Structures are given as C-alpha cells and as structure tokens.
Amino acid sequence: IPVIFFLLFAAQFLGLVSSTLNGTAVANGRALLADRLGDKIANSKLTLIDDPTNELSFNSSTYDGEGMPVRKNIFVENGVLKQFSHSMYSARRLNMKPNGCAKRGGVSSRPVAGMRTFMAVPTGETLEELFEKVGEAIFVKHILGVHSGVNTLSGDFSVGAQGMWIRDGRIAEGFKEATIASDLLTMLSNISAVANDTWWLPGSTVGNSILIDEMVMTGK
C-alpha cells in the first residue's frame, strides 16, 4: 500500500539514511552503500542534500569540526549516489576529498563524519496534494521500535506504526497496532514525492512529509 510519512517521522527516516552515507562507517566497512558510489540507489525524483550554510537551520555553521568551511553538499542527485560525508580521516582512508562534514560530540571528542542539515529536496506538492495523488494510502504519524526494528547494515526495515487512513484523497479513520516493513534501498526507490511542508528541526535532519509508493502493512 502507498505510505505517507508525516514530516516528524520522515526526519527520523532521513536520519537512518544519513547513517548509510557516513564516510567514517564506509571507511570501517560498516555501511550499506559502501560500494554503490555513482549508482542509482533511489527514485529519480529524489535529491538529498546537507546544507549547513542555510540560515534557517538550527545547526547552521561557518566551519566544521575540523575547521574546514562548510558548504552545501549533494549526496543523492536525481536518485544517483554522488558522495559520502567525510572527515579528514575518512577522506584519507578512502582516497577522497574532505567535504566539510566533520562533527564533534564535545570539546574533547574526536571528529567524525556526519550531517548537520540533511534533507530531501521538495518536489513541489503540498501535503494535501499528496493525499489527492494517492487516493488511498496510510498516513503514518507515529512509529514504534525504530532503533530495534531497523538494521542499517542490511537495510531491513520493520517498525510499529500508528496514524490514519487516506481514502478518496481525504483523512479517514485512524489505525494502530500495525507494522510496516520494507528495506531502505527499496524505500528510497519508491519515494516519488517530497512535500513542501518543510519544518526546521533542532536535530541534524529537516522534516518534510514524503510519499513512498509501496510498503507492506500488517495489523489493524
């Protein structure tokens, strides 16, 4: 069934995706997309960026955790994997160039690669237009077990979900005690629209509701 992730959950989902693009994890051989650079890994309508230069971001900055100037980085462009996030360490390990993505957990912590303002570029539709587009779908507003139900190494994805049915393009009855399942690469391939309801959140990801054309749902 088609699934629309409300922007708060979509931000959590993007956090999972960003971990698969982490250069430190790639350098250590613990990343799902380690050998997919230059491949098409997502729907051609999907572009993923990290832009800490945007002043609307809670994490906007001038320099990264190693003193390099930050910049807008495009990680997935029209579905194609372009690069990973890098610290100087991961870039050197992989014989690539650092891209201003080093982060520190504190003053004394060592820098690691990571995102500051990771987001999916909106495709132009409003949330209501996504409802009209699908006709019938589920609108997921809350999830359970995201940390235990997602394996970022294999990509397996299975979490509890609560939300509402969309019928004839309108919000209908609620549902609970359901499970939605797929895998990260299939989900990326099925993201056909990103709503323009951008919500700037305090974390490292930005919220936009997203439409996934097909997932498995069980429950009631």
XYZ file of N, CA and C in Angstrom:
660
model
N 0.849 -1.180 0.000
C 0.000 0.000 0.000
C 0.892 1.240 0.000
N 0.466 2.353 -0.642
C 1.230 3.599 -0.534
C 1.258 4.115 0.905
N 2.369 4.722 1.279
C 2.549 5.224 2.640
C 3.066 6.656 2.574
N 2.441 7.533 3.358
C 2.934 8.902 3.510
C 3.472 9.044 4.925
N 4.743 9.394 5.029
C 5.349 9.636 6.331
C 5.157 11.103 6.701
N 4.525 11.348 7.846
C 4.441 12.708 8.379
C 5.858 13.237 8.611
N 6.028 14.534 8.495
C 7.373 15.125 8.461
C 8.244 14.771 9.665
N 7.653 14.601 10.861
C 8.475 14.269 12.031
C 9.072 12.875 11.896
N 8.270 11.921 11.415
C 8.803 10.581 11.202
C 9.711 10.543 9.994
N 9.389 11.329 8.970
C 10.252 11.392 7.789
C 11.650 11.859 8.166
N 11.741 12.791 9.132
C 13.050 13.249 9.601
C 13.825 12.115 10.265
N 13.126 11.265 11.027
C 13.789 10.098 11.622
C 14.274 9.140 10.543
N 13.444 8.939 9.538
C 13.828 8.065 8.431
C 15.069 8.602 7.725
N 15.121 9.916 7.480
C 16.289 10.502 6.844
C 17.531 10.362 7.709
N 17.337 10.366 9.030
C 18.464 10.116 9.910
C 19.062 8.731 9.693
N 18.201 7.752 9.446
C 18.685 6.408 9.136
C 19.427 6.391 7.805
N 18.871 7.096 6.824
C 19.515 7.150 5.513
C 20.881 7.821 5.611
N 20.964 8.893 6.399
C 22.240 9.615 6.514
C 23.332 8.727 7.103
N 22.952 7.785 7.970
C 23.955 6.888 8.553
C 24.551 5.964 7.507
N 23.805 5.681 6.436
C 24.340 4.832 5.359
C 25.277 5.615 4.445
N 25.288 6.947 4.585
C 26.142 7.807 3.761
C 27.356 8.313 4.529
N 27.566 7.772 5.713
C 28.632 8.243 6.595
C 29.988 7.700 6.159
N 30.912 8.610 5.823
C 32.219 8.190 5.330
C 33.033 7.421 6.344
N 32.870 7.743 7.640
C 33.588 7.006 8.676
C 33.148 5.547 8.679
N 31.813 5.321 8.580
C 31.298 3.952 8.529
C 31.755 3.243 7.262
N 31.789 3.973 6.141
C 32.269 3.388 4.885
C 33.728 2.968 5.022
N 34.550 3.830 5.608
C 35.975 3.536 5.777
C 36.194 2.332 6.674
N 35.281 2.119 7.609
C 35.392 0.985 8.531
C 34.665 -0.253 8.024
N 34.123 -0.189 6.797
C 33.453 -1.340 6.213
C 32.113 -1.661 6.825
N 31.431 -0.646 7.382
C 30.152 -0.874 8.062
C 29.069 0.051 7.508
N 28.916 0.074 6.201
C 27.908 0.924 5.575
C 27.232 0.182 4.438
N 25.918 0.298 4.378
C 25.109 -0.396 3.374
C 25.490 0.014 1.953
N 25.865 1.286 1.770
C 26.099 1.818 0.425
C 27.576 1.960 0.089
N 28.426 1.252 0.795
C 29.877 1.433 0.658
C 30.371 1.282 -0.776
N 29.803 0.365 -1.539
C 30.300 0.092 -2.899
C 29.343 0.579 -3.980
N 28.474 1.556 -3.651
C 27.449 1.991 -4.600
C 27.670 3.400 -5.132
N 28.834 3.994 -4.904
C 29.096 5.347 -5.363
C 28.940 5.429 -6.886
N 28.157 6.387 -7.341
C 27.897 6.552 -8.772
C 26.718 5.743 -9.286
N 26.142 4.878 -8.435
C 24.998 4.057 -8.838
C 23.683 4.783 -8.562
N 22.651 4.384 -9.276
C 21.313 4.870 -8.971
C 20.752 4.040 -7.828
N 20.512 4.678 -6.688
C 20.057 3.967 -5.494
C 18.661 4.394 -5.064
N 18.088 5.393 -5.750
C 16.804 5.939 -5.320
C 15.987 6.374 -6.526
N 14.756 6.751 -6.262
C 13.873 7.266 -7.309
C 14.503 8.506 -7.952
N 14.321 8.671 -9.246
C 14.920 9.799 -9.960
C 14.371 11.143 -9.495
N 13.266 11.136 -8.754
C 12.706 12.387 -8.221
C 13.323 12.770 -6.877
N 14.194 11.921 -6.336
C 14.733 12.167 -5.006
C 16.134 12.762 -5.062
N 16.316 13.904 -4.397
C 17.620 14.525 -4.218
C 17.814 14.803 -2.735
N 18.932 14.362 -2.186
C 19.242 14.517 -0.765
C 20.454 15.415 -0.602
N 20.321 16.441 0.229
C 21.403 17.399 0.422
C 21.662 17.627 1.907
N 22.806 18.193 2.192
C 23.130 18.690 3.529
C 23.640 20.114 3.346
N 22.950 21.085 3.943
C 23.304 22.485 3.701
C 23.364 23.281 5.000
N 24.463 23.164 5.750
C 24.594 23.933 6.995
C 24.830 25.419 6.757
N 24.940 25.858 5.504
C 25.057 27.292 5.223
C 23.695 27.980 5.261
N 22.608 27.207 5.283
C 21.259 27.764 5.307
C 20.976 28.369 6.680
N 20.693 29.642 6.728
C 20.499 30.329 7.998
C 19.233 29.901 8.728
N 18.321 29.213 8.050
C 17.116 28.707 8.708
C 17.410 27.477 9.565
N 18.544 26.851 9.345
C 18.899 25.631 10.066
C 19.308 25.936 11.499
N 18.862 25.074 12.432
C 19.295 25.192 13.819
C 20.792 24.911 13.943
N 21.346 24.168 12.991
C 22.757 23.780 13.039
C 23.589 24.510 11.991
N 23.112 25.665 11.546
C 23.894 26.414 10.561
C 25.250 26.768 11.162
N 26.255 26.795 10.305
C 27.617 26.995 10.790
C 28.469 27.577 9.673
N 29.653 28.014 10.049
C 30.614 28.518 9.075
C 31.714 27.499 8.822
N 32.111 26.768 9.910
C 33.183 25.787 9.817
C 32.723 24.469 10.422
N 33.334 23.386 9.958
C 33.005 22.083 10.529
C 33.877 21.803 11.745
N 33.815 20.571 12.257
C 34.531 20.218 13.473
C 36.033 20.148 13.327
N 36.548 20.315 12.120
C 37.989 20.319 11.890
C 38.474 21.660 11.338
N 37.581 22.650 11.337
C 37.964 23.984 10.885
C 37.841 24.221 9.399
N 37.290 23.253 8.671
C 37.083 23.452 7.231
C 35.791 24.229 6.991
N 35.749 25.112 5.995
C 34.496 25.809 5.681
C 33.410 24.814 5.279
N 32.218 24.994 5.821
C 31.107 24.125 5.431
C 30.557 24.599 4.092
N 29.765 23.730 3.449
C 29.197 24.053 2.155
C 27.958 23.195 1.942
N 27.210 23.518 0.933
C 26.083 22.680 0.545
C 26.621 21.464 -0.201
N 26.315 20.286 0.313
C 26.739 19.039 -0.318
C 25.525 18.296 -0.863
N 25.617 17.831 -2.095
C 24.573 16.991 -2.683
C 25.043 15.544 -2.589
N 24.300 14.731 -1.849
C 24.702 13.333 -1.650
C 23.999 12.388 -2.617
N 22.732 12.624 -2.845
C 21.986 11.852 -3.848
C 21.326 12.865 -4.768
N 21.602 12.770 -6.074
C 21.042 13.714 -7.042
C 20.248 12.950 -8.083
N 18.964 13.240 -8.135
C 18.064 12.535 -9.064
C 18.235 11.020 -8.951
N 18.377 10.566 -7.726
C 18.468 9.135 -7.445
C 19.860 8.545 -7.475
N 20.867 9.299 -7.910
C 22.225 8.781 -8.062
C 23.085 9.176 -6.858
N 23.795 8.208 -6.293
C 24.672 8.456 -5.154
C 25.936 9.174 -5.613
N 26.143 10.407 -5.124
C 27.238 11.245 -5.584
C 28.453 11.220 -4.666
N 28.246 11.140 -3.342
C 29.361 11.204 -2.409
C 28.914 10.750 -1.028
N 29.891 10.611 -0.132
C 29.642 10.325 1.276
C 30.041 11.539 2.101
N 29.566 11.608 3.339
C 30.017 12.664 4.244
C 31.388 12.268 4.786
N 32.317 13.236 4.816
C 33.690 12.907 5.183
C 34.278 13.840 6.230
N 35.046 13.241 7.113
C 36.029 13.963 7.908
C 37.362 13.815 7.171
N 38.387 14.484 7.661
C 39.700 14.325 7.029
C 40.178 12.879 7.128
N 39.855 12.231 8.249
C 40.275 10.832 8.451
C 39.626 9.911 7.415
N 38.288 9.987 7.287
C 37.606 9.079 6.357
C 37.982 9.388 4.910
N 38.158 10.673 4.594
C 38.553 11.032 3.231
C 39.927 10.456 2.895
N 40.854 10.532 3.845
C 42.194 9.990 3.614
C 42.155 8.483 3.474
N 41.349 7.818 4.315
C 41.242 6.357 4.253
C 40.709 5.893 2.896
N 39.785 6.664 2.321
C 39.128 6.255 1.079
C 39.706 6.944 -0.149
N 40.772 7.704 0.054
C 41.419 8.425 -1.049
C 40.430 9.364 -1.735
N 39.668 10.083 -0.917
C 38.707 11.057 -1.406
C 38.991 12.409 -0.753
N 38.253 13.419 -1.172
C 38.454 14.755 -0.621
C 37.489 15.013 0.535
N 37.963 15.644 1.628
C 37.035 16.032 2.702
C 36.033 17.057 2.174
N 34.824 17.049 2.738
C 33.786 17.946 2.225
C 33.112 18.770 3.315
N 33.843 19.041 4.388
C 33.309 19.921 5.425
C 32.226 19.298 6.271
N 32.269 17.974 6.452
C 31.217 17.268 7.187
C 31.694 16.706 8.525
N 32.836 17.183 9.040
C 33.320 16.683 10.326
C 32.493 17.269 11.468
N 32.174 16.418 12.451
C 31.420 16.847 13.624
C 32.121 16.355 14.883
N 31.896 17.058 15.966
C 32.412 16.645 17.280
C 31.253 16.563 18.271
N 31.293 15.558 19.128
C 30.281 15.438 20.158
C 30.518 16.368 21.323
N 31.727 16.880 21.442
C 32.086 17.784 22.526
C 33.469 18.342 22.279
N 33.933 19.174 23.200
C 35.227 19.835 23.023
C 36.365 18.830 22.945
N 36.300 17.775 23.753
C 37.398 16.815 23.819
C 37.214 15.613 22.898
N 36.072 15.533 22.181
C 35.812 14.350 21.355
C 36.549 14.450 20.033
N 36.803 13.302 19.429
C 37.473 13.270 18.131
C 36.448 13.537 17.029
N 36.845 14.202 15.960
C 35.902 14.482 14.867
C 35.534 13.224 14.090
N 34.271 13.137 13.720
C 33.778 12.055 12.865
C 32.915 12.678 11.774
N 32.668 11.938 10.725
C 31.819 12.431 9.638
C 30.363 12.437 10.077
N 29.600 13.386 9.576
C 28.185 13.443 9.902
C 27.483 14.604 9.235
N 26.152 14.582 9.293
C 25.327 15.623 8.680
C 24.936 16.670 9.719
N 24.654 17.870 9.232
C 24.149 18.935 10.091
C 22.731 19.352 9.708
N 22.428 19.385 8.424
C 21.119 19.844 7.954
C 20.703 18.983 6.775
N 20.495 17.699 7.029
C 20.212 16.727 5.979
C 18.737 16.782 5.624
N 18.435 16.872 4.331
C 17.027 16.968 3.933
C 16.813 16.423 2.527
N 15.556 16.069 2.271
C 15.118 15.710 0.921
C 14.579 16.969 0.258
N 15.014 17.263 -0.947
C 14.573 18.467 -1.657
C 13.111 18.288 -2.067
N 12.233 19.220 -1.682
C 10.810 19.095 -2.036
C 10.595 19.019 -3.552
N 9.601 18.215 -3.940
C 9.262 18.082 -5.357
C 8.132 19.020 -5.762
N 7.641 19.835 -4.822
C 6.698 20.893 -5.174
C 5.277 20.715 -4.687
N 4.876 19.519 -4.276
C 3.498 19.281 -3.864
C 3.269 19.682 -2.405
N 2.050 20.089 -2.088
C 1.652 20.253 -0.698
C 1.268 18.879 -0.137
N 1.131 18.790 1.187
C 0.715 17.524 1.798
C -0.669 17.130 1.299
N -1.553 18.106 1.180
C -2.910 17.808 0.694
C -2.880 17.265 -0.738
N -1.968 17.772 -1.544
C -1.847 17.276 -2.922
C -1.321 15.851 -2.946
N -0.492 15.484 -1.965
C -0.057 14.086 -1.867
C -1.249 13.194 -1.543
N -2.129 13.653 -0.639
C -3.337 12.887 -0.324
C -4.167 12.659 -1.586
N -4.360 13.719 -2.352
C -5.163 13.615 -3.573
C -4.489 12.704 -4.593
N -3.174 12.737 -4.648
C -2.429 11.948 -5.628
C -2.593 10.460 -5.391
N -2.561 10.036 -4.121
C -2.603 8.602 -3.827
C -4.026 8.056 -3.798
N -4.995 8.897 -3.432
C -6.364 8.408 -3.318
C -6.563 7.603 -2.062
N -5.902 6.424 -1.987
C -5.970 5.592 -0.787
C -4.555 5.233 -0.356
N -4.270 5.430 0.933
C -2.935 5.172 1.473
C -3.039 5.196 2.989
N -1.906 5.005 3.658
C -1.867 5.237 5.096
C -0.945 6.423 5.364
N -1.351 7.223 6.342
C -0.611 8.406 6.750
C 0.002 8.098 8.112
N 1.304 7.811 8.135
C 1.978 7.391 9.368
C 2.413 8.618 10.149
N 1.874 8.741 11.381
C 2.189 9.896 12.212
C 3.038 9.535 13.423
N 3.135 8.240 13.712
C 3.927 7.828 14.876
C 4.465 6.426 14.621
N 5.695 6.189 15.045
C 6.292 4.868 14.876
C 6.831 4.366 16.209
N 6.974 3.054 16.287
C 7.496 2.388 17.480
C 8.616 1.448 17.064
N 9.709 1.433 17.822
C 10.773 0.462 17.587
C 11.717 0.802 16.469
N 11.922 2.102 16.203
C 12.793 2.463 15.088
C 14.234 2.040 15.332
N 14.663 1.999 16.601
C 16.050 1.624 16.884
C 16.259 0.109 16.836
N 15.238 -0.644 17.235
C 15.374 -2.100 17.231
C 14.845 -2.731 15.950
N 14.017 -1.988 15.187
C 13.387 -2.569 14.015
C 14.054 -2.231 12.702
N 15.187 -1.517 12.759
C 15.879 -1.132 11.529
C 17.338 -1.561 11.610
N 17.792 -2.288 10.596
C 19.184 -2.702 10.507
C 19.840 -1.903 9.386
N 20.667 -0.912 9.750
C 21.255 -0.039 8.732
C 22.372 -0.718 7.954
N 22.825 -1.882 8.392
C 23.829 -2.624 7.631
C 23.184 -3.455 6.529
N 22.074 -4.126 6.849
C 21.372 -4.934 5.841
C 20.295 -4.136 5.115
N 19.808 -3.077 5.775
C 18.737 -2.274 5.194
C 17.347 -2.713 5.580
N 17.213 -3.819 6.320
C 15.886 -4.314 6.705
C 15.169 -3.299 7.596
N 13.874 -3.111 7.326
C 13.089 -2.075 7.989
C 11.749 -2.665 8.394
N 11.451 -2.712 9.682
C 10.171 -3.217 10.165
C 9.867 -2.549 11.500
N 8.849 -1.686 11.518
C 8.540 -0.921 12.730
C 7.041 -0.900 12.961
N 6.646 -0.683 14.222
C 5.247 -0.462 14.537
C 4.824 0.926 14.086
N 3.561 1.051 13.685
C 3.093 2.328 13.146
C 1.681 2.648 13.621
N 1.427 3.940 13.785
C 0.098 4.443 14.084
C -0.168 5.644 13.191
N -1.433 5.867 12.872
C -1.759 7.009 12.031
C -3.185 6.948 11.535
N -3.391 7.350 10.296
C -4.739 7.436 9.734
C -4.760 6.919 8.309
N -5.903 6.412 7.912
C -6.111 6.035 6.523
C -6.412 7.279 5.694
N -5.948 7.264 4.479
C -6.352 8.260 3.489
C -7.261 7.541 2.500
N -8.485 8.028 2.362
C -9.434 7.420 1.420
C -10.027 8.522 0.546
N -10.014 8.282 -0.750
C -10.516 9.277 -1.711
C -9.832 10.624 -1.519
N -8.550 10.573 -1.150
C -7.777 11.794 -1.018
C -8.028 12.586 0.253
N -8.750 11.991 1.217
C -9.076 12.687 2.468
C -8.717 11.821 3.675
N -8.441 12.475 4.797
C -8.162 11.742 6.030
C -9.434 11.044 6.489
N -9.316 9.738 6.793
C -10.459 8.943 7.239
C -10.175 8.423 8.658
N -10.471 7.147 8.902
C -10.342 6.607 10.258
C -8.889 6.370 10.642
N -8.639 6.300 11.930
C -7.301 6.035 12.428
C -6.976 4.551 12.439
N -5.709 4.221 12.587
C -5.291 2.825 12.759
C -4.185 2.778 13.802
N -4.033 1.623 14.415
C -2.977 1.413 15.400
C -2.610 -0.063 15.400
N -1.603 -0.424 16.151
C -1.144 -1.815 16.253
C -0.854 -2.394 14.872
N -0.249 -1.587 14.020
C 0.118 -2.042 12.684
C 1.639 -2.119 12.576
N 2.100 -2.858 11.592
C 3.531 -2.948 11.291
C 3.736 -2.628 9.817
N 4.716 -1.782 9.535
C 5.089 -1.514 8.144
C 6.501 -2.035 7.940
N 6.743 -2.616 6.767
C 8.031 -3.276 6.534
C 8.477 -3.112 5.093
N 9.785 -3.044 4.916
C 10.409 -2.985 3.603
C 11.916 -3.064 3.842
N 12.709 -2.489 2.951
C 14.142 -2.310 3.196
C 14.518 -0.927 2.695
N 15.606 -0.375 3.210
C 15.937 1.020 2.945
C 16.114 1.322 1.459
N 16.775 0.434 0.724
C 17.006 0.687 -0.694
C 15.695 0.661 -1.489
N 14.812 -0.272 -1.162
C 13.510 -0.317 -1.832
C 12.701 0.926 -1.497
N 12.768 1.353 -0.247
C 12.041 2.558 0.153
C 12.562 3.779 -0.588
N 13.887 3.903 -0.710
C 14.453 5.028 -1.448
C 14.002 5.003 -2.907
N 13.929 3.813 -3.476
C 13.492 3.683 -4.873
C 12.019 4.028 -5.048
N 11.238 3.909 -3.965
C 9.795 4.145 -4.033
C 9.371 5.525 -3.559
N 10.320 6.384 -3.172
C 9.952 7.747 -2.771
C 9.698 8.566 -4.031
N 8.425 8.859 -4.303
C 8.069 9.530 -5.549
C 7.703 10.995 -5.352
N 7.609 11.457 -4.091
C 7.270 12.863 -3.871
C 7.714 13.285 -2.474
N 8.146 14.527 -2.371
C 8.537 15.142 -1.092
C 7.734 16.429 -0.962
N 6.891 16.516 0.057
C 6.008 17.673 0.215
C 6.809 18.933 0.547
N 6.191 20.079 0.324
C 6.863 21.350 0.597
C 6.574 21.895 1.997
N 6.172 21.000 2.926
C 5.853 21.411 4.302
C 7.099 21.389 5.184
N 8.178 21.981 4.724
C 9.471 21.937 5.416
C 9.354 22.445 6.848
N 9.877 21.639 7.781
C 9.897 22.022 9.191
C 11.340 21.904 9.669
N 11.908 23.030 10.070
C 13.298 23.062 10.529
C 13.350 22.590 11.968
N 14.010 21.463 12.189
C 14.057 20.807 13.494
C 15.427 21.003 14.145
N 15.502 20.884 15.481
C 16.779 21.102 16.172
C 17.848 20.061 15.861
N 17.473 18.896 15.370
C 18.445 17.840 15.104
C 19.192 18.048 13.804
N 19.798 16.967 13.317
C 20.628 17.048 12.110
C 19.841 16.803 10.833
N 18.523 16.539 10.945
C 17.693 16.313 9.760
C 16.533 17.299 9.729
N 16.063 17.598 8.522
C 14.965 18.534 8.309
C 13.721 17.745 7.930
N 12.566 18.135 8.450
C 11.346 17.380 8.218
C 10.563 17.838 7.004
N 10.230 16.907 6.130
C 9.280 17.093 5.033
C 8.495 15.798 4.890
N 7.193 15.875 4.757
C 6.410 14.671 4.543
C 6.798 14.048 3.197
N 6.868 12.714 3.153
C 7.294 12.028 1.939
C 6.303 10.927 1.572
N 6.186 10.690 0.277
C 5.318 9.630 -0.240
C 6.165 8.463 -0.711
N 5.903 7.286 -0.152
C 6.526 6.045 -0.589
C 5.454 5.219 -1.294
N 5.695 4.890 -2.534
C 4.645 4.299 -3.368
C 4.155 2.951 -2.872
N 5.011 2.190 -2.196
C 4.585 0.843 -1.799
C 5.385 0.347 -0.599
N 4.660 -0.130 0.419
C 5.242 -0.845 1.553
C 4.273 -1.934 1.974
N 4.782 -2.895 2.725
C 3.930 -3.948 3.281
C 3.399 -3.487 4.626
N 2.080 -3.637 4.839
C 1.469 -3.293 6.113
C 0.703 -4.494 6.631
N 0.856 -4.769 7.917
C 0.065 -5.801 8.577
C -0.504 -5.209 9.862
N -1.618 -5.722 10.323
C -2.216 -5.244 11.569
C -3.611 -4.722 11.322
N -3.997 -3.721 12.114
C -5.379 -3.200 12.027
C -5.409 -1.710 12.298
